[in-house]
mmCIF file of C-alpha atoms in Angstrom:
data_model
loop_
_atom_site.group_PDB
_atom_site.id
_atom_site.type_symbol
_atom_site.label_atom_id
_atom_site.label_comp_id
_atom_site.label_asym_id
_atom_site.label_seq_id
_atom_site.Cartn_x
_atom_site.Cartn_y
_atom_site.Cartn_z
ATOM 1 C CA MET O 1 98.964 113.419 120.075
ATOM 2 C CA MET O 2 101.404 116.024 118.852
ATOM 3 C CA GLN O 3 104.151 113.493 119.438
ATOM 4 C CA LEU O 4 103.018 111.620 116.306
ATOM 5 C CA GLU O 5 103.453 114.841 114.300
ATOM 6 C CA HIS O 6 106.998 115.220 115.624
ATOM 7 C CA VAL O 7 107.776 111.534 114.965
ATOM 8 C CA ARG O 8 106.455 111.918 111.424
ATOM 9 C CA ALA O 9 108.380 115.146 110.757
ATOM 10 C CA VAL O 10 111.764 113.467 111.179
ATOM 11 C CA ALA O 11 110.939 109.872 110.164
ATOM 12 C CA GLY O 12 112.614 110.195 106.770
ATOM 13 C CA GLU O 13 115.952 110.894 108.463
ATOM 14 C CA PHE O 14 115.763 107.347 109.843
ATOM 15 C CA CYS O 15 114.680 105.531 106.663
ATOM 16 C CA ALA O 16 111.131 105.348 107.996
ATOM 17 C CA THR O 17 108.000 105.869 105.926
ATOM 18 C CA GLU O 18 104.589 106.495 107.421
ATOM 19 C CA LEU O 19 102.107 104.174 105.711
ATOM 20 C CA THR O 20 98.873 104.980 107.548
ATOM 21 C CA ARG O 21 97.687 107.045 110.463
ATOM 22 C CA GLY O 22 94.649 106.665 112.654
ATOM 23 C CA LYS O 23 93.539 108.237 115.884
ATOM 24 C CA GLY O 24 96.460 107.951 118.269
ATOM 25 C CA ALA O 25 98.584 105.583 116.187
ATOM 26 C CA ALA O 26 100.518 105.381 112.930
ATOM 27 C CA GLN O 27 101.963 102.527 110.890
ATOM 28 C CA TYR O 28 105.554 102.794 109.634
ATOM 29 C CA GLN O 29 107.889 100.820 107.443
ATOM 30 C CA VAL O 30 111.446 101.164 108.726
ATOM 31 C CA GLU O 31 114.563 100.006 106.893
ATOM 32 C CA ILE O 32 117.583 99.310 109.067
ATOM 33 C CA THR O 33 121.011 98.998 107.471
ATOM 34 C CA LEU O 34 123.100 96.482 109.352
ATOM 35 C CA ALA O 35 126.874 96.345 109.776
ATOM 36 C CA SER O 36 126.977 93.740 106.993
ATOM 37 C CA MET O 37 125.242 96.313 104.742
ATOM 38 C CA ALA O 38 122.208 94.033 104.576
ATOM 39 C CA THR O 39 118.837 95.692 105.111
ATOM 40 C CA ALA O 40 116.211 94.606 107.621
ATOM 41 C CA VAL O 41 112.681 95.903 107.040
ATOM 42 C CA TYR O 42 110.278 96.301 109.942
ATOM 43 C CA SER O 43 106.579 97.093 109.991
ATOM 44 C CA LEU O 44 105.947 99.090 113.153
ATOM 45 C CA GLN O 45 102.956 100.571 114.912
ATOM 46 C CA VAL O 46 103.755 103.818 116.738
ATOM 47 C CA ILE O 47 101.266 104.707 119.469
ATOM 48 C CA ALA O 48 100.784 108.079 121.171
ATOM 49 C CA LEU O 49 100.486 107.800 124.948
ATOM 50 C CA THR O 50 100.039 110.453 127.626
ATOM 51 C CA GLU O 51 102.574 113.139 128.548
ATOM 52 C CA GLY O 52 104.386 112.985 125.204
ATOM 53 C CA ARG O 53 105.304 109.337 125.575
ATOM 54 C CA VAL O 54 105.343 107.068 122.531
ATOM 55 C CA ALA O 55 105.103 103.274 122.405
ATOM 56 C CA VAL O 56 106.106 101.129 119.460
ATOM 57 C CA ARG O 57 105.621 97.467 118.521
ATOM 58 C CA GLU O 58 106.177 95.309 115.478
ATOM 59 C CA ASP O 59 102.850 94.957 113.647
ATOM 60 C CA PRO O 60 102.366 92.516 112.152
ATOM 61 C CA SER O 61 104.903 90.436 114.022
ATOM 62 C CA ALA O 62 107.331 89.020 111.477
ATOM 63 C CA ARG O 63 110.963 89.474 112.581
ATOM 64 C CA LEU O 64 110.678 89.575 116.373
ATOM 65 C CA PRO O 65 109.111 87.429 119.082
ATOM 66 C CA ARG O 66 105.726 88.710 120.261
ATOM 67 C CA CYS O 67 107.047 88.890 123.817
ATOM 68 C CA CYS O 68 110.524 88.336 125.222
ATOM 69 C CA PRO O 69 111.667 90.086 128.403
ATOM 70 C CA ASP O 70 115.273 89.084 127.693
ATOM 71 C CA ARG O 71 115.055 90.982 124.393
ATOM 72 C CA HIS O 72 113.196 93.925 125.938
ATOM 73 C CA ILE O 73 109.848 93.167 124.300
ATOM 74 C CA ASN O 74 106.969 93.581 126.757
ATOM 75 C CA GLN O 75 103.951 91.293 127.162
ATOM 76 C CA ASP O 76 101.855 93.574 124.943
ATOM 77 C CA GLY O 77 104.534 93.485 122.233
ATOM 78 C CA THR O 78 105.756 97.029 122.852
ATOM 79 C CA PHE O 79 109.479 97.629 122.903
ATOM 80 C CA CYS O 80 111.285 98.626 126.078
ATOM 81 C CA LEU O 81 113.514 101.338 124.581
ATOM 82 C CA ASN O 82 114.418 102.989 127.861
ATOM 83 C CA TRP O 83 113.788 103.069 131.576
ATOM 84 C CA ASP O 84 111.600 106.121 132.203
ATOM 85 C CA GLU O 85 112.825 106.623 135.757
ATOM 86 C CA ALA O 86 116.468 106.925 134.688
ATOM 87 C CA ASN O 87 116.124 108.139 131.109
ATOM 88 C CA PRO O 88 112.704 109.418 130.014
ATOM 89 C CA LEU O 89 112.055 109.702 126.258
ATOM 90 C CA PRO O 90 109.099 112.074 125.837
ATOM 91 C CA VAL O 91 108.521 113.323 122.298
ATOM 92 C CA VAL O 92 107.691 117.003 122.594
ATOM 93 C CA ASP O 93 109.451 118.491 119.551
ATOM 94 C CA GLU O 94 111.523 117.443 116.541
ATOM 95 C CA ALA O 95 114.759 117.209 118.545
ATOM 96 C CA SER O 96 113.223 114.774 121.033
ATOM 97 C CA ALA O 97 111.617 112.859 118.143
ATOM 98 C CA ARG O 98 115.097 112.419 116.642
ATOM 99 C CA ARG O 99 116.349 111.099 119.977
ATOM 100 C CA TRP O 100 113.400 108.669 120.107
ATOM 101 C CA TRP O 101 114.048 107.455 116.540
ATOM 102 C CA ASP O 102 117.753 107.056 117.345
ATOM 103 C CA TYR O 103 116.898 104.840 120.328
ATOM 104 C CA LEU O 104 114.466 102.833 118.183
ATOM 105 C CA VAL O 105 116.956 102.243 115.366
ATOM 106 C CA LYS O 106 119.653 101.150 117.845
ATOM 107 C CA PHE O 107 117.108 98.851 119.510
ATOM 108 C CA LEU O 108 116.230 97.227 116.169
ATOM 109 C CA ARG O 109 119.913 96.737 115.318
ATOM 110 C CA CYS O 110 120.356 95.060 118.707
ATOM 111 C CA GLN O 111 117.388 92.821 117.876
ATOM 112 C CA GLU O 112 119.134 91.696 114.695
ATOM 113 C CA VAL O 113 122.253 90.818 116.705
ATOM 114 C CA ALA O 114 120.118 88.976 119.255
ATOM 115 C CA SER O 115 118.401 87.011 116.470
ATOM 116 C CA THR O 116 121.783 85.822 115.238
ATOM 117 C CA LEU O 117 123.486 85.187 118.589
ATOM 118 C CA LYS O 118 120.326 83.948 120.353
ATOM 119 C CA LYS O 119 120.957 86.279 123.313
ATOM 120 C CA TRP O 120 120.827 89.982 124.149
ATOM 121 C CA VAL O 121 124.310 91.504 124.140
ATOM 122 C CA CYS O 122 123.446 95.190 123.899
ATOM 123 C CA PRO O 123 123.366 97.518 126.919
ATOM 124 C CA GLY O 124 120.246 97.589 129.022
ATOM 125 C CA TYR O 125 118.910 97.688 132.544
ATOM 126 C CA ALA O 126 117.853 94.631 134.496
ATOM 127 C CA HIS O 127 114.154 93.912 134.911
ATOM 128 C CA GLY O 128 111.947 95.135 137.746
ATOM 129 C CA ASP O 129 113.465 96.309 141.034
ATOM 130 C CA ALA O 130 116.876 94.979 140.001
ATOM 131 C CA ALA O 131 117.195 97.988 137.678
ATOM 132 C CA ASN O 132 117.443 100.324 140.680
ATOM 133 C CA TYR O 133 120.283 98.285 142.167
ATOM 134 C CA GLN O 134 122.045 98.104 138.818
ATOM 135 C CA ARG O 135 121.843 101.879 138.371
ATOM 136 C CA GLU O 136 123.177 102.465 141.893
ATOM 137 C CA ALA O 137 126.071 100.090 141.277
ATOM 138 C CA GLU O 138 126.928 101.728 137.962
ATOM 139 C CA GLN O 139 126.873 105.201 139.495
#
C-alpha cells in the first residue's frame, strides 16, 4: 500500500486534498480548473491494488455516471485511465504518482467535455479485444 503514500506525497501539486484514509483506500477532494477557468470539484476514492496499481472512482457519485463504458467508467465505478497492456500505470515512487495524477486530471477534464458534448471526444482505446486491433493499426 505504499502507492497511497506516493499518491499522497504529490497530491497537492494537482489541487488534491486527502480528506480521510483507511486500510487500502483514501478519500480525496480534487479541484480541476477547466479551460473556461471554471472549477469542477470531485470527491474521489483512491484504492490501493496489487503490484503498485491504483484504482479511483467518484465517491459519492455526483458529477459522473456510475457506469458508462463510452466514458471509460467501469461497472464498479472505477475509472479506466489507461490500458495496462499498452501503457501500465503502477505507482511505485513520487515520479510515477505524478504520472498517475496527470492521467487522472486529464481524464476528469475529458469527463467535463463529455458532460457538455454528450459524447467522449478525448483519446482512448476501444473496448475489449478491439483495443488490440486499434493499437496494431495505429502502430
